[in-house]
JSON list of C-alpha atoms in Angstrom, two decimals:
[
{"chain": "H", "resi": 1, "resn": "GLY", "atom": "CA", "xyz": [116.85, 131.18, 137.76]},
{"chain": "H", "resi": 2, "resn": "ALA", "atom": "CA", "xyz": [115.82, 129.19, 134.70]},
{"chain": "H", "resi": 3, "resn": "GLY", "atom": "CA", "xyz": [112.64, 127.71, 136.12]},
{"chain": "H", "resi": 4, "resn": "VAL", "atom": "CA", "xyz": [108.98, 128.64, 135.82]},
{"chain": "H", "resi": 5, "resn": "SER", "atom": "CA", "xyz": [108.08, 131.60, 137.99]},
{"chain": "H", "resi": 6, "resn": "GLN", "atom": "CA", "xyz": [104.69, 132.72, 139.19]},
{"chain": "H", "resi": 7, "resn": "SER", "atom": "CA", "xyz": [103.50, 135.84, 140.90]},
{"chain": "H", "resi": 8, "resn": "PRO", "atom": "CA", "xyz": [102.19, 136.66, 143.34]},
{"chain": "H", "resi": 9, "resn": "SER", "atom": "CA", "xyz": [102.97, 133.69, 145.57]},
{"chain": "H", "resi": 10, "resn": "ASN", "atom": "CA", "xyz": [99.96, 134.51, 147.72]},
{"chain": "H", "resi": 11, "resn": "LYS", "atom": "CA", "xyz": [96.87, 136.54, 146.97]},
{"chain": "H", "resi": 12, "resn": "VAL", "atom": "CA", "xyz": [94.05, 137.35, 149.35]},
{"chain": "H", "resi": 13, "resn": "THR", "atom": "CA", "xyz": [91.06, 139.08, 147.85]},
{"chain": "H", "resi": 14, "resn": "GLU", "atom": "CA", "xyz": [87.48, 139.87, 148.64]},
{"chain": "H", "resi": 15, "resn": "LYS", "atom": "CA", "xyz": [84.58, 138.13, 147.00]},
{"chain": "H", "resi": 16, "resn": "GLY", "atom": "CA", "xyz": [83.56, 139.93, 143.83]},
{"chain": "H", "resi": 17, "resn": "LYS", "atom": "CA", "xyz": [86.97, 141.41, 143.05]},
{"chain": "H", "resi": 18, "resn": "ASP", "atom": "CA", "xyz": [89.00, 140.55, 139.95]},
{"chain": "H", "resi": 19, "resn": "VAL", "atom": "CA", "xyz": [92.46, 138.99, 140.23]},
{"chain": "H", "resi": 20, "resn": "GLU", "atom": "CA", "xyz": [95.33, 138.46, 137.82]},
{"chain": "H", "resi": 21, "resn": "LEU", "atom": "CA", "xyz": [97.88, 135.71, 138.21]},
{"chain": "H", "resi": 22, "resn": "ARG", "atom": "CA", "xyz": [101.09, 135.75, 136.25]},
{"chain": "H", "resi": 23, "resn": "CYS", "atom": "CA", "xyz": [103.30, 133.00, 134.89]},
{"chain": "H", "resi": 24, "resn": "ASP", "atom": "CA", "xyz": [106.75, 133.27, 133.33]},
{"chain": "H", "resi": 25, "resn": "PRO", "atom": "CA", "xyz": [107.58, 129.98, 131.58]},
{"chain": "H", "resi": 26, "resn": "ILE", "atom": "CA", "xyz": [111.00, 128.55, 130.89]},
{"chain": "H", "resi": 27, "resn": "SER", "atom": "CA", "xyz": [112.59, 130.31, 127.95]},
{"chain": "H", "resi": 28, "resn": "GLY", "atom": "CA", "xyz": [112.06, 128.35, 124.73]},
{"chain": "H", "resi": 29, "resn": "HIS", "atom": "CA", "xyz": [109.09, 126.37, 126.02]},
{"chain": "H", "resi": 30, "resn": "THR", "atom": "CA", "xyz": [106.20, 126.89, 123.65]},
{"chain": "H", "resi": 31, "resn": "ALA", "atom": "CA", "xyz": [103.59, 124.98, 125.64]},
{"chain": "H", "resi": 32, "resn": "LEU", "atom": "CA", "xyz": [102.14, 126.58, 128.76]},
{"chain": "H", "resi": 33, "resn": "TYR", "atom": "CA", "xyz": [99.53, 125.13, 131.08]},
{"chain": "H", "resi": 34, "resn": "TRP", "atom": "CA", "xyz": [97.38, 126.40, 133.93]},
{"chain": "H", "resi": 35, "resn": "TYR", "atom": "CA", "xyz": [96.03, 124.08, 136.60]},
{"chain": "H", "resi": 36, "resn": "ARG", "atom": "CA", "xyz": [94.04, 124.53, 139.77]},
{"chain": "H", "resi": 37, "resn": "GLN", "atom": "CA", "xyz": [94.61, 122.47, 142.87]},
{"chain": "H", "resi": 38, "resn": "SER", "atom": "CA", "xyz": [92.16, 122.69, 145.73]},
{"chain": "H", "resi": 39, "resn": "LEU", "atom": "CA", "xyz": [93.30, 121.68, 149.20]},
{"chain": "H", "resi": 40, "resn": "GLY", "atom": "CA", "xyz": [94.13, 117.98, 149.30]},
{"chain": "H", "resi": 41, "resn": "GLN", "atom": "CA", "xyz": [92.97, 117.43, 145.74]},
{"chain": "H", "resi": 42, "resn": "GLY", "atom": "CA", "xyz": [94.57, 116.56, 142.42]},
{"chain": "H", "resi": 43, "resn": "LEU", "atom": "CA", "xyz": [95.32, 118.90, 139.57]},
{"chain": "H", "resi": 44, "resn": "GLU", "atom": "CA", "xyz": [92.42, 120.29, 137.58]},
{"chain": "H", "resi": 45, "resn": "PHE", "atom": "CA", "xyz": [93.37, 121.32, 134.06]},
{"chain": "H", "resi": 46, "resn": "LEU", "atom": "CA", "xyz": [92.24, 124.84, 133.15]},
{"chain": "H", "resi": 47, "resn": "ILE", "atom": "CA", "xyz": [93.82, 125.96, 129.89]},
{"chain": "H", "resi": 48, "resn": "TYR", "atom": "CA", "xyz": [96.83, 125.38, 127.71]},
{"chain": "H", "resi": 49, "resn": "PHE", "atom": "CA", "xyz": [98.67, 127.35, 125.07]},
{"chain": "H", "resi": 50, "resn": "GLN", "atom": "CA", "xyz": [100.73, 125.83, 122.28]},
{"chain": "H", "resi": 51, "resn": "GLY", "atom": "CA", "xyz": [102.79, 128.28, 120.28]},
{"chain": "H", "resi": 52, "resn": "ASN", "atom": "CA", "xyz": [100.58, 130.53, 118.19]},
{"chain": "H", "resi": 53, "resn": "SER", "atom": "CA", "xyz": [97.68, 128.10, 118.05]},
{"chain": "H", "resi": 54, "resn": "ALA", "atom": "CA", "xyz": [94.33, 128.89, 119.60]},
{"chain": "H", "resi": 55, "resn": "PRO", "atom": "CA", "xyz": [94.44, 127.91, 123.27]},
{"chain": "H", "resi": 56, "resn": "ASP", "atom": "CA", "xyz": [92.62, 124.86, 124.60]},
{"chain": "H", "resi": 57, "resn": "LYS", "atom": "CA", "xyz": [90.14, 126.41, 127.01]},
{"chain": "H", "resi": 58, "resn": "SER", "atom": "CA", "xyz": [88.18, 123.27, 127.67]},
{"chain": "H", "resi": 59, "resn": "GLY", "atom": "CA", "xyz": [89.05, 123.18, 131.37]},
{"chain": "H", "resi": 60, "resn": "LEU", "atom": "CA", "xyz": [87.97, 126.67, 132.32]},
{"chain": "H", "resi": 61, "resn": "PRO", "atom": "CA", "xyz": [85.18, 126.26, 134.90]},
{"chain": "H", "resi": 62, "resn": "SER", "atom": "CA", "xyz": [83.20, 129.37, 133.97]},
{"chain": "H", "resi": 63, "resn": "ASP", "atom": "CA", "xyz": [83.30, 132.47, 131.81]},
{"chain": "H", "resi": 64, "resn": "ARG", "atom": "CA", "xyz": [84.72, 134.36, 134.79]},
{"chain": "H", "resi": 65, "resn": "PHE", "atom": "CA", "xyz": [88.03, 132.68, 133.99]},
{"chain": "H", "resi": 66, "resn": "SER", "atom": "CA", "xyz": [90.20, 133.77, 131.09]},
{"chain": "H", "resi": 67, "resn": "ALA", "atom": "CA", "xyz": [93.85, 133.64, 130.18]},
{"chain": "H", "resi": 68, "resn": "GLU", "atom": "CA", "xyz": [96.15, 135.14, 127.64]},
{"chain": "H", "resi": 69, "resn": "ARG", "atom": "CA", "xyz": [99.68, 134.63, 126.58]},
{"chain": "H", "resi": 70, "resn": "THR", "atom": "CA", "xyz": [101.50, 137.58, 125.14]},
{"chain": "H", "resi": 71, "resn": "GLY", "atom": "CA", "xyz": [104.37, 137.18, 122.72]},
{"chain": "H", "resi": 72, "resn": "GLY", "atom": "CA", "xyz": [104.40, 133.46, 123.21]},
{"chain": "H", "resi": 73, "resn": "SER", "atom": "CA", "xyz": [105.93, 133.85, 126.64]},
{"chain": "H", "resi": 74, "resn": "VAL", "atom": "CA", "xyz": [104.33, 135.35, 129.74]},
{"chain": "H", "resi": 75, "resn": "SER", "atom": "CA", "xyz": [100.79, 134.29, 130.56]},
{"chain": "H", "resi": 76, "resn": "THR", "atom": "CA", "xyz": [98.15, 135.91, 132.74]},
{"chain": "H", "resi": 77, "resn": "LEU", "atom": "CA", "xyz": [95.20, 134.07, 134.23]},
{"chain": "H", "resi": 78, "resn": "THR", "atom": "CA", "xyz": [92.35, 136.40, 135.13]},
{"chain": "H", "resi": 79, "resn": "ILE", "atom": "CA", "xyz": [89.47, 135.56, 137.41]},
{"chain": "H", "resi": 80, "resn": "GLN", "atom": "CA", "xyz": [86.65, 138.06, 137.40]},
{"chain": "H", "resi": 81, "resn": "ARG", "atom": "CA", "xyz": [84.15, 138.52, 140.21]},
{"chain": "H", "resi": 82, "resn": "THR", "atom": "CA", "xyz": [85.93, 136.00, 142.40]},
{"chain": "H", "resi": 83, "resn": "GLN", "atom": "CA", "xyz": [83.93, 133.56, 144.49]},
{"chain": "H", "resi": 84, "resn": "GLN", "atom": "CA", "xyz": [84.95, 131.69, 147.62]},
{"chain": "H", "resi": 85, "resn": "GLU", "atom": "CA", "xyz": [85.06, 128.42, 145.67]},
{"chain": "H", "resi": 86, "resn": "ASP", "atom": "CA", "xyz": [87.84, 129.91, 143.54]},
{"chain": "H", "resi": 87, "resn": "SER", "atom": "CA", "xyz": [90.17, 129.62, 146.54]},
{"chain": "H", "resi": 88, "resn": "ALA", "atom": "CA", "xyz": [92.93, 127.21, 145.54]},
{"chain": "H", "resi": 89, "resn": "VAL", "atom": "CA", "xyz": [96.52, 127.01, 144.43]},
{"chain": "H", "resi": 90, "resn": "TYR", "atom": "CA", "xyz": [96.92, 127.92, 140.79]},
{"chain": "H", "resi": 91, "resn": "LEU", "atom": "CA", "xyz": [99.84, 126.16, 139.16]},
{"chain": "H", "resi": 92, "resn": "CYS", "atom": "CA", "xyz": [101.48, 127.06, 135.90]},
{"chain": "H", "resi": 93, "resn": "ALA", "atom": "CA", "xyz": [103.69, 124.69, 133.93]},
{"chain": "H", "resi": 94, "resn": "SER", "atom": "CA", "xyz": [105.60, 124.83, 130.68]},
{"chain": "H", "resi": 95, "resn": "SER", "atom": "CA", "xyz": [107.07, 122.25, 128.35]},
{"chain": "H", "resi": 96, "resn": "LEU", "atom": "CA", "xyz": [108.73, 121.83, 124.99]},
{"chain": "H", "resi": 97, "resn": "ALA", "atom": "CA", "xyz": [106.33, 121.45, 122.11]},
{"chain": "H", "resi": 98, "resn": "GLY", "atom": "CA", "xyz": [105.06, 118.27, 120.60]},
{"chain": "H", "resi": 99, "resn": "LEU", "atom": "CA", "xyz": [105.17, 114.63, 121.46]},
{"chain": "H", "resi": 100, "resn": "THR", "atom": "CA", "xyz": [108.33, 114.32, 119.37]},
{"chain": "H", "resi": 101, "resn": "SER", "atom": "CA", "xyz": [109.97, 116.09, 122.25]},
{"chain": "H", "resi": 102, "resn": "GLY", "atom": "CA", "xyz": [109.93, 112.64, 123.75]},
{"chain": "H", "resi": 103, "resn": "ARG", "atom": "CA", "xyz": [110.38, 112.66, 127.44]},
{"chain": "H", "resi": 104, "resn": "SER", "atom": "CA", "xyz": [109.85, 116.38, 127.70]},
{"chain": "H", "resi": 105, "resn": "THR", "atom": "CA", "xyz": [107.90, 116.86, 130.84]},
{"chain": "H", "resi": 106, "resn": "GLN", "atom": "CA", "xyz": [106.13, 119.82, 132.28]},
{"chain": "H", "resi": 107, "resn": "TYR", "atom": "CA", "xyz": [108.09, 122.00, 134.62]},
{"chain": "H", "resi": 108, "resn": "PHE", "atom": "CA", "xyz": [105.93, 123.53, 137.29]},
{"chain": "H", "resi": 109, "resn": "GLY", "atom": "CA", "xyz": [106.08, 126.88, 138.94]},
{"chain": "H", "resi": 110, "resn": "PRO", "atom": "CA", "xyz": [105.69, 127.26, 142.69]},
{"chain": "H", "resi": 111, "resn": "GLY", "atom": "CA", "xyz": [102.06, 128.25, 142.35]},
{"chain": "H", "resi": 112, "resn": "THR", "atom": "CA", "xyz": [99.90, 131.13, 143.51]},
{"chain": "H", "resi": 113, "resn": "ARG", "atom": "CA", "xyz": [97.77, 130.50, 146.56]},
{"chain": "H", "resi": 114, "resn": "LEU", "atom": "CA", "xyz": [94.51, 132.39, 146.09]},
{"chain": "H", "resi": 115, "resn": "THR", "atom": "CA", "xyz": [92.23, 133.00, 149.04]},
{"chain": "H", "resi": 116, "resn": "VAL", "atom": "CA", "xyz": [88.86, 134.60, 148.45]},
{"chain": "H", "resi": 117, "resn": "LEU", "atom": "CA", "xyz": [87.28, 135.96, 151.60]},
{"chain": "V", "resi": 1, "resn": "ALA", "atom": "CA", "xyz": [85.76, 110.10, 131.22]},
{"chain": "V", "resi": 2, "resn": "GLN", "atom": "CA", "xyz": [88.58, 109.52, 133.65]},
{"chain": "V", "resi": 3, "resn": "LYS", "atom": "CA", "xyz": [91.77, 109.07, 131.69]},
{"chain": "V", "resi": 4, "resn": "ILE", "atom": "CA", "xyz": [94.12, 108.46, 134.62]},
{"chain": "V", "resi": 5, "resn": "THR", "atom": "CA", "xyz": [93.06, 106.41, 137.63]},
{"chain": "V", "resi": 6, "resn": "GLN", "atom": "CA", "xyz": [94.92, 106.14, 140.90]},
{"chain": "V", "resi": 7, "resn": "THR", "atom": "CA", "xyz": [92.97, 103.85, 143.19]},
{"chain": "V", "resi": 8, "resn": "GLN", "atom": "CA", "xyz": [95.08, 104.24, 146.33]},
{"chain": "V", "resi": 9, "resn": "PRO", "atom": "CA", "xyz": [94.27, 107.48, 148.13]},
{"chain": "V", "resi": 10, "resn": "GLY", "atom": "CA", "xyz": [96.77, 106.64, 150.87]},
{"chain": "V", "resi": 11, "resn": "MET", "atom": "CA", "xyz": [99.65, 104.21, 151.30]},
{"chain": "V", "resi": 12, "resn": "PHE", "atom": "CA", "xyz": [102.02, 103.40, 154.12]},
{"chain": "V", "resi": 13, "resn": "VAL", "atom": "CA", "xyz": [105.44, 101.79, 153.81]},
{"chain": "V", "resi": 14, "resn": "GLN", "atom": "CA", "xyz": [108.16, 100.92, 156.26]},
{"chain": "V", "resi": 15, "resn": "GLU", "atom": "CA", "xyz": [111.43, 102.75, 155.80]},
{"chain": "V", "resi": 16, "resn": "LYS", "atom": "CA", "xyz": [113.85, 100.83, 153.55]},
{"chain": "V", "resi": 17, "resn": "GLU", "atom": "CA", "xyz": [111.05, 98.73, 152.08]},
{"chain": "V", "resi": 18, "resn": "ALA", "atom": "CA", "xyz": [109.80, 98.95, 148.51]},
{"chain": "V", "resi": 19, "resn": "VAL", "atom": "CA", "xyz": [106.35, 100.27, 147.62]},
{"chain": "V", "resi": 20, "resn": "THR", "atom": "CA", "xyz": [104.24, 100.21, 144.46]},
{"chain": "V", "resi": 21, "resn": "LEU", "atom": "CA", "xyz": [101.85, 103.02, 143.60]},
{"chain": "V", "resi": 22, "resn": "ASP", "atom": "CA", "xyz": [99.19, 102.04, 141.09]},
{"chain": "V", "resi": 23, "resn": "CYS", "atom": "CA", "xyz": [98.18, 103.92, 137.98]},
{"chain": "V", "resi": 24, "resn": "THR", "atom": "CA", "xyz": [95.96, 102.90, 135.10]},
{"chain": "V", "resi": 25, "resn": "TYR", "atom": "CA", "xyz": [95.22, 104.98, 132.05]},
{"chain": "V", "resi": 26, "resn": "ASP", "atom": "CA", "xyz": [92.75, 105.09, 129.22]},
{"chain": "V", "resi": 27, "resn": "THR", "atom": "CA", "xyz": [93.48, 106.29, 125.71]},
{"chain": "V", "resi": 28, "resn": "SER", "atom": "CA", "xyz": [93.03, 105.08, 122.16]},
{"chain": "V", "resi": 29, "resn": "ASP", "atom": "CA", "xyz": [96.01, 107.10, 120.94]},
{"chain": "V", "resi": 30, "resn": "PRO", "atom": "CA", "xyz": [98.90, 104.85, 119.92]},
{"chain": "V", "resi": 31, "resn": "SER", "atom": "CA", "xyz": [101.43, 107.47, 120.95]},
{"chain": "V", "resi": 32, "resn": "TYR", "atom": "CA", "xyz": [101.48, 108.84, 124.48]},
{"chain": "V", "resi": 33, "resn": "GLY", "atom": "CA", "xyz": [103.75, 109.50, 127.41]},
{"chain": "V", "resi": 34, "resn": "LEU", "atom": "CA", "xyz": [103.32, 108.58, 131.04]},
{"chain": "V", "resi": 35, "resn": "PHE", "atom": "CA", "xyz": [104.79, 110.56, 133.91]},
{"chain": "V", "resi": 36, "resn": "TRP", "atom": "CA", "xyz": [105.02, 110.43, 137.66]},
{"chain": "V", "resi": 37, "resn": "TYR", "atom": "CA", "xyz": [105.34, 113.51, 139.82]},
{"chain": "V", "resi": 38, "resn": "LYS", "atom": "CA", "xyz": [106.00, 113.96, 143.52]},
{"chain": "V", "resi": 39, "resn": "GLN", "atom": "CA", "xyz": [104.42, 116.75, 145.51]},
{"chain": "V", "resi": 40, "resn": "PRO", "atom": "CA", "xyz": [105.83, 117.20, 149.02]},
{"chain": "V", "resi": 41, "resn": "SER", "atom": "CA", "xyz": [104.00, 119.20, 151.65]},
{"chain": "V", "resi": 42, "resn": "SER", "atom": "CA", "xyz": [105.85, 122.26, 150.38]},
{"chain": "V", "resi": 43, "resn": "GLY", "atom": "CA", "xyz": [103.60, 122.13, 147.32]},
{"chain": "V", "resi": 44, "resn": "GLU", "atom": "CA", "xyz": [106.15, 122.00, 144.52]},
{"chain": "V", "resi": 45, "resn": "MET", "atom": "CA", "xyz": [105.61, 119.45, 141.75]},
{"chain": "V", "resi": 46, "resn": "ILE", "atom": "CA", "xyz": [108.71, 117.40, 141.06]},
{"chain": "V", "resi": 47, "resn": "PHE", "atom": "CA", "xyz": [109.12, 115.28, 137.95]},
{"chain": "V", "resi": 48, "resn": "LEU", "atom": "CA", "xyz": [110.26, 111.74, 138.79]},
{"chain": "V", "resi": 49, "resn": "ILE", "atom": "CA", "xyz": [110.11, 109.45, 135.77]},
{"chain": "V", "resi": 50, "resn": "TYR", "atom": "CA", "xyz": [108.83, 109.13, 132.20]},
{"chain": "V", "resi": 51, "resn": "GLN", "atom": "CA", "xyz": [107.71, 106.20, 130.04]},
{"chain": "V", "resi": 52, "resn": "GLY", "atom": "CA", "xyz": [106.96, 106.52, 126.34]},
{"chain": "V", "resi": 53, "resn": "SER", "atom": "CA", "xyz": [104.29, 104.30, 124.81]},
{"chain": "V", "resi": 54, "resn": "TYR", "atom": "CA", "xyz": [106.79, 102.86, 122.35]},
{"chain": "V", "resi": 55, "resn": "ASP", "atom": "CA", "xyz": [109.54, 102.28, 124.86]},
{"chain": "V", "resi": 56, "resn": "GLN", "atom": "CA", "xyz": [110.42, 98.62, 125.01]},
{"chain": "V", "resi": 57, "resn": "GLN", "atom": "CA", "xyz": [111.96, 98.69, 128.44]},
{"chain": "V", "resi": 58, "resn": "ASN", "atom": "CA", "xyz": [110.60, 99.91, 131.74]},
{"chain": "V", "resi": 59, "resn": "ALA", "atom": "CA", "xyz": [111.95, 103.29, 132.76]},
{"chain": "V", "resi": 60, "resn": "THR", "atom": "CA", "xyz": [114.23, 103.58, 135.76]},
{"chain": "V", "resi": 61, "resn": "GLU", "atom": "CA", "xyz": [115.58, 106.65, 137.54]},
{"chain": "V", "resi": 62, "resn": "GLY", "atom": "CA", "xyz": [117.61, 105.82, 140.61]},
{"chain": "V", "resi": 63, "resn": "ARG", "atom": "CA", "xyz": [115.27, 104.34, 143.21]},
{"chain": "V", "resi": 64, "resn": "TYR", "atom": "CA", "xyz": [112.25, 104.91, 140.96]},
{"chain": "V", "resi": 65, "resn": "SER", "atom": "CA", "xyz": [111.11, 102.48, 138.32]},
{"chain": "V", "resi": 66, "resn": "LEU", "atom": "CA", "xyz": [107.99, 102.36, 136.24]},
{"chain": "V", "resi": 67, "resn": "ASN", "atom": "CA", "xyz": [106.29, 99.00, 135.77]},
{"chain": "V", "resi": 68, "resn": "PHE", "atom": "CA", "xyz": [104.76, 99.55, 132.32]},
{"chain": "V", "resi": 69, "resn": "GLN", "atom": "CA", "xyz": [102.21, 96.96, 131.23]},
{"chain": "V", "resi": 70, "resn": "LYS", "atom": "CA", "xyz": [100.85, 98.27, 127.96]},
{"chain": "V", "resi": 71, "resn": "ALA", "atom": "CA", "xyz": [98.22, 95.61, 127.40]},
{"chain": "V", "resi": 72, "resn": "ARG", "atom": "CA", "xyz": [96.79, 96.28, 130.85]},
{"chain": "V", "resi": 73, "resn": "LYS", "atom": "CA", "xyz": [97.21, 100.02, 130.43]},
{"chain": "V", "resi": 74, "resn": "SER", "atom": "CA", "xyz": [98.98, 100.32, 133.72]},
{"chain": "V", "resi": 75, "resn": "ALA", "atom": "CA", "xyz": [102.02, 102.35, 134.69]},
{"chain": "V", "resi": 76, "resn": "ASN", "atom": "CA", "xyz": [102.77, 101.63, 138.32]},
{"chain": "V", "resi": 77, "resn": "LEU", "atom": "CA", "xyz": [105.54, 103.46, 140.13]},
{"chain": "V", "resi": 78, "resn": "VAL", "atom": "CA", "xyz": [107.89, 101.38, 142.23]},
{"chain": "V", "resi": 79, "resn": "ILE", "atom": "CA", "xyz": [109.99, 103.11, 144.87]},
{"chain": "V", "resi": 80, "resn": "SER", "atom": "CA", "xyz": [112.73, 100.93, 146.26]},
{"chain": "V", "resi": 81, "resn": "ALA", "atom": "CA", "xyz": [114.41, 101.37, 149.65]},
{"chain": "V", "resi": 82, "resn": "SER", "atom": "CA", "xyz": [111.90, 103.96, 150.86]},
{"chain": "V", "resi": 83, "resn": "GLN", "atom": "CA", "xyz": [113.22, 106.96, 152.73]},
{"chain": "V", "resi": 84, "resn": "LEU", "atom": "CA", "xyz": [111.46, 109.31, 155.13]},
{"chain": "V", "resi": 85, "resn": "GLY", "atom": "CA", "xyz": [111.80, 112.04, 152.53]},
{"chain": "V", "resi": 86, "resn": "ASP", "atom": "CA", "xyz": [109.66, 110.03, 150.14]},
{"chain": "V", "resi": 87, "resn": "SER", "atom": "CA", "xyz": [106.57, 110.92, 152.16]},
{"chain": "V", "resi": 88, "resn": "ALA", "atom": "CA", "xyz": [104.50, 113.03, 149.76]},
{"chain": "V", "resi": 89, "resn": "MET", "atom": "CA", "xyz": [101.65, 113.00, 147.28]},
{"chain": "V", "resi": 90, "resn": "TYR", "atom": "CA", "xyz": [102.38, 111.16, 144.06]},
{"chain": "V", "resi": 91, "resn": "PHE", "atom": "CA", "xyz": [100.59, 111.93, 140.83]},
{"chain": "V", "resi": 92, "resn": "CYS", "atom": "CA", "xyz": [100.47, 109.87, 137.67]},
{"chain": "V", "resi": 93, "resn": "ALA", "atom": "CA", "xyz": [99.95, 111.79, 134.43]},
{"chain": "V", "resi": 94, "resn": "MET", "atom": "CA", "xyz": [99.53, 111.06, 130.75]},
{"chain": "V", "resi": 95, "resn": "ARG", "atom": "CA", "xyz": [100.50, 113.23, 127.81]},
{"chain": "V", "resi": 96, "resn": "LEU", "atom": "CA", "xyz": [98.69, 112.78, 124.53]},
{"chain": "V", "resi": 97, "resn": "THR", "atom": "CA", "xyz": [99.57, 113.77, 120.98]},
{"chain": "V", "resi": 98, "resn": "GLY", "atom": "CA", "xyz": [97.88, 117.13, 121.29]},
{"chain": "V", "resi": 99, "resn": "ASN", "atom": "CA", "xyz": [100.26, 118.00, 124.13]},
{"chain": "V", "resi": 100, "resn": "GLN", "atom": "CA", "xyz": [97.46, 117.73, 126.67]},
{"chain": "V", "resi": 101, "resn": "PHE", "atom": "CA", "xyz": [98.24, 116.36, 130.09]},
{"chain": "V", "resi": 102, "resn": "TYR", "atom": "CA", "xyz": [95.81, 114.43, 132.29]},
{"chain": "V", "resi": 103, "resn": "PHE", "atom": "CA", "xyz": [96.50, 113.87, 135.96]},
{"chain": "V", "resi": 104, "resn": "GLY", "atom": "CA", "xyz": [95.25, 111.29, 138.40]},
{"chain": "V", "resi": 105, "resn": "THR", "atom": "CA", "xyz": [93.85, 112.21, 141.80]},
{"chain": "V", "resi": 106, "resn": "GLY", "atom": "CA", "xyz": [97.06, 111.25, 143.54]},
{"chain": "V", "resi": 107, "resn": "THR", "atom": "CA", "xyz": [98.27, 108.84, 146.21]},
{"chain": "V", "resi": 108, "resn": "SER", "atom": "CA", "xyz": [99.49, 110.04, 149.57]},
{"chain": "V", "resi": 109, "resn": "LEU", "atom": "CA", "xyz": [102.53, 108.03, 150.64]},
{"chain": "V", "resi": 110, "resn": "THR", "atom": "CA", "xyz": [103.69, 107.94, 154.23]},
{"chain": "V", "resi": 111, "resn": "VAL", "atom": "CA", "xyz": [107.01, 106.35, 155.09]},
{"chain": "V", "resi": 112, "resn": "ILE", "atom": "CA", "xyz": [107.11, 104.97, 158.60]},
{"chain": "V", "resi": 113, "resn": "PRO", "atom": "CA", "xyz": [110.44, 104.98, 160.46]}
]
């Protein structure tokens, strides 16, 4: 399909382990976002990538969280030494670049549900 | 500082009636975009409607319309002729010049048969 894909769809891990979450954006979308959504809550911005510019990491909650985007396409969100409070759904979204894209919205992936035991 | 405010954590509406979901925003940027998304219990985020800050007319998409009051910095979503399938969480979001998105905390809408 042509939508945003994320893998895995579900991840259960033990406290202290590292996890990697993957996002494949829509082809041609240069902006990519990561959000976290805890149960029954709104979206918490984590990080966003815009083309080759330095990413906006202002939303990362701690230095255990990092993300990279290789070749301007696929992105990986890494959480080191996971804690129980990291349990949430991690959503990835992509969009066309720039406000001149007008109504270009974000297209969301289905999310990765992370459970830290 | 909260950039998007949704003051209604939960709303109920009778089937076939109209409902308004409130959203206010805060920015000093002259150029911005406002969005509404629907999130059913399945968890997917579905784009509903967009309003640009320079748009002269209120946006409409089928049964969805956006009541844009720029001076009041409000962008309320109006759903006409509510259907049972409209029951979901609804999020208001704002996009600024730097391509950053800010989301509200959401409103849970329940349509009553």
